[in-house]
mmCIF file of C-alpha atoms in Angstrom:
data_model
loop_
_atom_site.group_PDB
_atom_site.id
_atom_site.type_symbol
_atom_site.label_atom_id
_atom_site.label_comp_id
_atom_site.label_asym_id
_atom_site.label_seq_id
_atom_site.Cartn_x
_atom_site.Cartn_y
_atom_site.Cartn_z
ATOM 1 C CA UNK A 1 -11.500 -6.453 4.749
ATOM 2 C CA UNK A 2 -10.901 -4.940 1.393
ATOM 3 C CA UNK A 3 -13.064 -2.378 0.990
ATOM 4 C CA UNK A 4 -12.002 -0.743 -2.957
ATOM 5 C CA UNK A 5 -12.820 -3.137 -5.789
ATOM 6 C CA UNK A 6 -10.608 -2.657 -8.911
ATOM 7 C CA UNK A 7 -12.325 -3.266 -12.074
ATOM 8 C CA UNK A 8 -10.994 -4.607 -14.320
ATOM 9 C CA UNK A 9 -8.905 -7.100 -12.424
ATOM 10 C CA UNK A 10 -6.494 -7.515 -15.372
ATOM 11 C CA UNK A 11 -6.088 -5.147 -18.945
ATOM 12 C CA UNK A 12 -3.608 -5.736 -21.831
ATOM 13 C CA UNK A 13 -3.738 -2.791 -24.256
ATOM 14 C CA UNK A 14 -0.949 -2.071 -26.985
ATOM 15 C CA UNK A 15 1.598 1.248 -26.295
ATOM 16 C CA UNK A 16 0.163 4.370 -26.956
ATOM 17 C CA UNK A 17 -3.963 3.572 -25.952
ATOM 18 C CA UNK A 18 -5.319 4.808 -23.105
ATOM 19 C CA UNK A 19 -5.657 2.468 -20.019
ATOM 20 C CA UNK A 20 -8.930 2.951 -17.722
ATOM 21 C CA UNK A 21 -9.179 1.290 -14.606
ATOM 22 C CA UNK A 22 -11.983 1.934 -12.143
ATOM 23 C CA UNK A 23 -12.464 1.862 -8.311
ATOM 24 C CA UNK A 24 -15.765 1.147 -6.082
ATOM 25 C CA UNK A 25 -15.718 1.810 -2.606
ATOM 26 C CA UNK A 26 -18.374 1.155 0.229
ATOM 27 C CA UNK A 27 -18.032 3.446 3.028
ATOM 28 C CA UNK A 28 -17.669 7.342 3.304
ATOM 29 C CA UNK A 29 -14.540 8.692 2.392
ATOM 30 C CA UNK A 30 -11.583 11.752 3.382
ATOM 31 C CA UNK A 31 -9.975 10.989 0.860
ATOM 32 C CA UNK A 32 -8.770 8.092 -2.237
ATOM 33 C CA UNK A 33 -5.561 7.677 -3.620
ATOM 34 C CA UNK A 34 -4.120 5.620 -6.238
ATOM 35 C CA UNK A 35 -0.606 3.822 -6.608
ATOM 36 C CA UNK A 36 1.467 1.798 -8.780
ATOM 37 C CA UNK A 37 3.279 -1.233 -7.769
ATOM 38 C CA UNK A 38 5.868 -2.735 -9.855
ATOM 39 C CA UNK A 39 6.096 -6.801 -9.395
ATOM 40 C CA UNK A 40 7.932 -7.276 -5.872
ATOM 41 C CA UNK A 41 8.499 -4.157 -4.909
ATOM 42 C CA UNK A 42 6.643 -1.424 -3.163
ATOM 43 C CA UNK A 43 4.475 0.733 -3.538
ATOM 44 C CA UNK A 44 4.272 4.420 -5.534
ATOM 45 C CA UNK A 45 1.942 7.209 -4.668
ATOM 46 C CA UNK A 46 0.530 8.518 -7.984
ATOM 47 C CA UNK A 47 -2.201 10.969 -7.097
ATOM 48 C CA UNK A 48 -4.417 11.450 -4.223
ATOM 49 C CA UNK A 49 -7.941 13.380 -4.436
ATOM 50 C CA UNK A 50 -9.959 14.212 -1.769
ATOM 51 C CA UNK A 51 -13.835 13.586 -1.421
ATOM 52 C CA UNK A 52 -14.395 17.528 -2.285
ATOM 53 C CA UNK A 53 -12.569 17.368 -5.536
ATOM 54 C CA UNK A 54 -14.375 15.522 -8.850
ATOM 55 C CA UNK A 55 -11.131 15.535 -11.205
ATOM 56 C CA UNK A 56 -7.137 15.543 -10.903
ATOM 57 C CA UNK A 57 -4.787 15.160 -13.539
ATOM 58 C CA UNK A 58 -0.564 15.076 -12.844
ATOM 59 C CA UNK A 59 1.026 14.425 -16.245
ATOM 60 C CA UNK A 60 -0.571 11.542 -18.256
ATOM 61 C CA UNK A 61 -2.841 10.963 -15.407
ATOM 62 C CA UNK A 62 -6.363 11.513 -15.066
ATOM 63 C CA UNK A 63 -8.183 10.734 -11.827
ATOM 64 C CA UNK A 64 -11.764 11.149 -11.255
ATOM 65 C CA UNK A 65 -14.370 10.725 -8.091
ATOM 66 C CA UNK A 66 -17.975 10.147 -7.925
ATOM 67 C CA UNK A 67 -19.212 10.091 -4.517
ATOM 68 C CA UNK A 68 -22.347 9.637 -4.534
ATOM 69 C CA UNK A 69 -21.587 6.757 -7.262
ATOM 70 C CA UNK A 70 -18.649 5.717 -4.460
ATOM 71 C CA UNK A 71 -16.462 5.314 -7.610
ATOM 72 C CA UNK A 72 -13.050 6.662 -9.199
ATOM 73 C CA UNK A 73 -11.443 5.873 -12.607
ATOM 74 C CA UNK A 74 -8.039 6.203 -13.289
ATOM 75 C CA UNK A 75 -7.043 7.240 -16.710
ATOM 76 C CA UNK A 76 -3.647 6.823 -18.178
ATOM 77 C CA UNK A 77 -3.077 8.493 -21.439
ATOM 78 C CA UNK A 78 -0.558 7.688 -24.425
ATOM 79 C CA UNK A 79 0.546 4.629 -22.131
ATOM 80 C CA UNK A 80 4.137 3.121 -22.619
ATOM 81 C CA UNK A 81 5.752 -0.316 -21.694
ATOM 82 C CA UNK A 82 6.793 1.427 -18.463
ATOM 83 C CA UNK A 83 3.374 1.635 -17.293
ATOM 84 C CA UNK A 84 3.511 -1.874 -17.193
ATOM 85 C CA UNK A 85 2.433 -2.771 -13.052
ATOM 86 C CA UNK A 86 0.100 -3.363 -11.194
ATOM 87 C CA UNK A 87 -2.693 -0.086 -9.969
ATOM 88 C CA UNK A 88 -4.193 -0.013 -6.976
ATOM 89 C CA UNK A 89 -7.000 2.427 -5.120
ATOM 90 C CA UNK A 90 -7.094 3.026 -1.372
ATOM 91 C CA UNK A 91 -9.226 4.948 0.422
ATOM 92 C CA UNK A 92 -9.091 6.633 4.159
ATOM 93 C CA UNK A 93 -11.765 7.230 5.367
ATOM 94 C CA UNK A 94 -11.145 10.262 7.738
ATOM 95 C CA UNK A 95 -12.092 10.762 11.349
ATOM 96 C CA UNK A 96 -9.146 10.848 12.931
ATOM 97 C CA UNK A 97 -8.169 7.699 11.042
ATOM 98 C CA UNK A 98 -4.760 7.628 8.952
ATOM 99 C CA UNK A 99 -5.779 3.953 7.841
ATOM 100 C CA UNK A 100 -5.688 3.045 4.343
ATOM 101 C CA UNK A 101 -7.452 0.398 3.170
ATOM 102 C CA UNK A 102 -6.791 -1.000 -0.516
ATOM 103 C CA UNK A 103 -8.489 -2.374 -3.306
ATOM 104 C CA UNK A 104 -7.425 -5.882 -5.116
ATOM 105 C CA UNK A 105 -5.868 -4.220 -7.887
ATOM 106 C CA UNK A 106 -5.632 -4.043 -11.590
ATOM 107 C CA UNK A 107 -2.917 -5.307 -13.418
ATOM 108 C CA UNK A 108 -2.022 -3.328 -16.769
ATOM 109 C CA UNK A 109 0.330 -4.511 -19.438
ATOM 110 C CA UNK A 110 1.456 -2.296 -21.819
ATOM 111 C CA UNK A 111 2.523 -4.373 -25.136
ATOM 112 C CA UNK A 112 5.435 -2.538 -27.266
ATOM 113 C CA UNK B 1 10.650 13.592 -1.798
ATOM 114 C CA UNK B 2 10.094 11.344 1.071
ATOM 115 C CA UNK B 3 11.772 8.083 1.273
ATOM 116 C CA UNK B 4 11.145 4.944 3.006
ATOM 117 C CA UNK B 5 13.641 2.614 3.705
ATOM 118 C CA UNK B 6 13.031 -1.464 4.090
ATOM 119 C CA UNK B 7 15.302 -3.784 5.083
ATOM 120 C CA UNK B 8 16.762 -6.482 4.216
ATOM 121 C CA UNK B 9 14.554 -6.758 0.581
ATOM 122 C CA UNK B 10 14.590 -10.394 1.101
ATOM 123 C CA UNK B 11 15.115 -13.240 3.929
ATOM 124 C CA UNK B 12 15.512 -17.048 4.212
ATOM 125 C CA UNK B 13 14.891 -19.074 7.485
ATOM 126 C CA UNK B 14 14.302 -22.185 8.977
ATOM 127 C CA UNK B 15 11.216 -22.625 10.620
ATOM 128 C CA UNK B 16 10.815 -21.858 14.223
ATOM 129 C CA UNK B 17 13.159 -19.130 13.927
ATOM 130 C CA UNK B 18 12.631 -15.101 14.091
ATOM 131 C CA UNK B 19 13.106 -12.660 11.552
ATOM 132 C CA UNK B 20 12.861 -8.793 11.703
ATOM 133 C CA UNK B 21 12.282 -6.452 9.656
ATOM 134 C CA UNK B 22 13.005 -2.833 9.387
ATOM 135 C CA UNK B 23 11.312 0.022 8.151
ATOM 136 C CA UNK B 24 13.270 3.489 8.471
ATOM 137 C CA UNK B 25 11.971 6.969 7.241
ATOM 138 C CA UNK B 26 15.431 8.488 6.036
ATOM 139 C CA UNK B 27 14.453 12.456 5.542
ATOM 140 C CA UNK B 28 10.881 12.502 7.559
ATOM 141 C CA UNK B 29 9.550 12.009 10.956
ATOM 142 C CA UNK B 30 6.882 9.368 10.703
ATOM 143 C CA UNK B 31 4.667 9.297 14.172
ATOM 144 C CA UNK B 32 3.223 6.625 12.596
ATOM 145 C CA UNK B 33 3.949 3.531 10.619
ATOM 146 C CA UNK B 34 1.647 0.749 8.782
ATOM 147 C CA UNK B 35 2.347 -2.463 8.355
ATOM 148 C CA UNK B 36 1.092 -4.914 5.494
ATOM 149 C CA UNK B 37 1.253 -8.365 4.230
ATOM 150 C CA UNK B 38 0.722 -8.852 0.246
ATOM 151 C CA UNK B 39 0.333 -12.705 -0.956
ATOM 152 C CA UNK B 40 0.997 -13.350 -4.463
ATOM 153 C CA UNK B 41 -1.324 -11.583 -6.816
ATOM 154 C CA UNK B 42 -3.154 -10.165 -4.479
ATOM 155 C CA UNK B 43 -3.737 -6.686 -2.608
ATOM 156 C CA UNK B 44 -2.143 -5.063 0.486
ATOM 157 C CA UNK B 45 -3.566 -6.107 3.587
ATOM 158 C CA UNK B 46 -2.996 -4.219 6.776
ATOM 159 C CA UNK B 47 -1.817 -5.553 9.861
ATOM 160 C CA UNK B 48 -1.252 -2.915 12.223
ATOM 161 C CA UNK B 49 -0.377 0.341 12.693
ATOM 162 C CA UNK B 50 2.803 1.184 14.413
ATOM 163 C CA UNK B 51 2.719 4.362 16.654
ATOM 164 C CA UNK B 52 6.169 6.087 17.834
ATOM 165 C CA UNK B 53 6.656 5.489 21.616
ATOM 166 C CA UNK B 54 2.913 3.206 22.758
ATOM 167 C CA UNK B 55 1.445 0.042 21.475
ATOM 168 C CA UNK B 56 0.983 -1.077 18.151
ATOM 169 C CA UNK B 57 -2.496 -1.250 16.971
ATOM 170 C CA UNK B 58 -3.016 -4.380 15.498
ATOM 171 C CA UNK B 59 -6.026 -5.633 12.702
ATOM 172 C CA UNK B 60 -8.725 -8.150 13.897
ATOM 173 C CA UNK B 61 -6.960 -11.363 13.047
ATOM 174 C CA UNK B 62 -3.288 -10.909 13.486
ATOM 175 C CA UNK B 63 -1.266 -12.300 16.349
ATOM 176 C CA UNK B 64 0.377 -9.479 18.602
ATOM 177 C CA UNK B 65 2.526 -12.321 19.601
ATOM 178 C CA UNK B 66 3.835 -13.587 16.513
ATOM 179 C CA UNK B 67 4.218 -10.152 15.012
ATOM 180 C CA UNK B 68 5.761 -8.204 17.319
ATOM 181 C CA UNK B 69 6.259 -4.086 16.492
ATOM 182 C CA UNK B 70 8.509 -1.685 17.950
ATOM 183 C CA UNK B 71 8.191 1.935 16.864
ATOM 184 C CA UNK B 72 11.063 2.984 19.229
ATOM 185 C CA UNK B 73 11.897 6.311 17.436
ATOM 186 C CA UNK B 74 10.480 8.588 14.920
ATOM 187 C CA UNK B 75 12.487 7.153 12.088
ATOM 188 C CA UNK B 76 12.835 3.729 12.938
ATOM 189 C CA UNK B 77 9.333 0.846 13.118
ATOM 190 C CA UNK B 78 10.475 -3.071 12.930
ATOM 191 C CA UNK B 79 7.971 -5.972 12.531
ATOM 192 C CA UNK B 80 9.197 -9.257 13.791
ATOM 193 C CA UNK B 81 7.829 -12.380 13.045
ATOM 194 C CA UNK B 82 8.699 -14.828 15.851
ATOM 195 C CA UNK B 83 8.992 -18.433 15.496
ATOM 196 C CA UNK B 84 8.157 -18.525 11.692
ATOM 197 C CA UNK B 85 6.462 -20.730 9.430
ATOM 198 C CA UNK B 86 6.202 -21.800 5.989
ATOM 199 C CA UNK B 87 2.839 -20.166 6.513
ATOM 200 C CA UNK B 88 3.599 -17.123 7.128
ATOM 201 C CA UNK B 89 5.967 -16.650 3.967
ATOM 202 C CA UNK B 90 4.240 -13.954 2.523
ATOM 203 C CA UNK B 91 6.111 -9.839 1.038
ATOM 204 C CA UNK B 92 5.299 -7.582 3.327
ATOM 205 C CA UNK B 93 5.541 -3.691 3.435
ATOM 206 C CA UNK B 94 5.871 -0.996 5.256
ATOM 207 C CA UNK B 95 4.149 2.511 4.712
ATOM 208 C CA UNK B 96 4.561 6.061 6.826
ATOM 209 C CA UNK B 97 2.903 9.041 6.447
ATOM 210 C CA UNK B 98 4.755 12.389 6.982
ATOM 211 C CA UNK B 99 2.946 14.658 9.660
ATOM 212 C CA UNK B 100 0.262 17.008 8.038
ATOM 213 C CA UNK B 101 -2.954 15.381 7.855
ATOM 214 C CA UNK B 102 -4.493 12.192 6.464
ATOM 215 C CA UNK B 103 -4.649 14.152 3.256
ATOM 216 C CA UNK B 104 -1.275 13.184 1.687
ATOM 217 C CA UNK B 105 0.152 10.439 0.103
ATOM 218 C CA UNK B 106 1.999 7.780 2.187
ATOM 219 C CA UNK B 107 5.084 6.776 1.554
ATOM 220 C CA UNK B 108 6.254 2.640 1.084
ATOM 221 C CA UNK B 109 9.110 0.944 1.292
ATOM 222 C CA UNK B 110 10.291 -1.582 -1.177
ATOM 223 C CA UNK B 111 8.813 -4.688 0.237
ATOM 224 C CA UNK B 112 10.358 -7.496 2.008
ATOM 225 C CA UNK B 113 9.660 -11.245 0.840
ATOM 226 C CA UNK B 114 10.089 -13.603 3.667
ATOM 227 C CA UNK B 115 10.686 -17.174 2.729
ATOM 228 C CA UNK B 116 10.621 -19.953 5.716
ATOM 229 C CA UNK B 117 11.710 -23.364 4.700
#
């Protein structure tokens, strides 16, 4: 079962806003990581941050965690058409477990 | 920076046939290997983990028998679907993660979209 719930499910914003996308989890965490997925092909790692950590930034990204909220936002500043794809949170949850287990996803379009 | 290799990127076949996929780690040893199936517009989901040299560990749900894993080396994991259906035309996709902990990101391959007609 899914366990991460992307919200919102779909954002258009024009090039240059920031894009916000947010992440609810239900279970305990090791740690959450987000990636990018362009359509029909794989999947990127952008940024991982463990459940000891509260922010992480690498380059126009901005990822925060609230666990006693069970929550994380991704934040992606000054966007560009590129950024165009599809954003998605997983989570492992630790104990010996390598197991990720993914949210549905937000899909971002970045209009020229 | 660690690269996961899928292949082939896309397949057509007749119903009641077999298909496999591979999944190679090209500059990393990957004890372990994830499989997942991804229907259109919707998220990742898993359907077992592959682990180098025992038994793949497969979700509540999915048929050991019609998804059969080999994880043969520490390089190489292949998912075959055996005796396909239209039904199980889905893109699925690999994942390993390098040796180190749970605490780093995994690597994917590109994806493979299965078509059976």
């Amino acid at each position: 079962s899914q366990q991460g719930e992307e919200d919102p499910q779909a954002l258009s914003i024009q090039e240059g806003e920031n894009a916000t996308m947010n992440c609810s989890y239900k279970t305990s965490i090791n740690n959450l990581q987000w990636y990018r997925q362009n359509s029909g092909r794989g999947l990127v790692h952008l940024i991982l941050i463990r459940s000891n950590e509260r922010e992480k930034h690498s380059g126009r990204l901005r990822v925060t965690l609230d666990t006693s909220k069970k929550s994380s936002s991704l934040l992606i500043t000054a966007s560009r058409a590129a950024d165009t794809a599809s954003y998605f949170c997983a989570t492992n949850s630790g104990a010996g477990s390598y197991q990720l287990t993914f949210g549905k996803g937000t899909k971002l379009s970045v209009i020229p | 920076g660690a690269v996961v290799s899928q292949h082939p990127s896309w397949v057509i076949c007749k119903s009641g046939t077999s298909v496999k996929i591979e999944c190679r780690s090209l500059d990393f040893q990957a004890t372990t290997m994830f499989w997942y199936r991804q229907f259109p517009k919707q998220s990742l989901m898993l359907m077992a983990t592959s682990n180098e040299g025992s038994k793949a560990t497969y979700e509540q749900g999915v048929e050991k028998d019609k998804f059969l894993i080999n994880h043969a080396s520490l390089t190489l994991s292949t998912l075959t679907v055996t005796s396909a259906h239209p039904e199980d035309s889905s893109f699925y996709i690999c994942s390993a993660r390098q040796t180190g902990g749970a605490n780093y990101g995994y690597t994917f391959g590109s994806g493979t979209r299965l078509t059976v007609v």
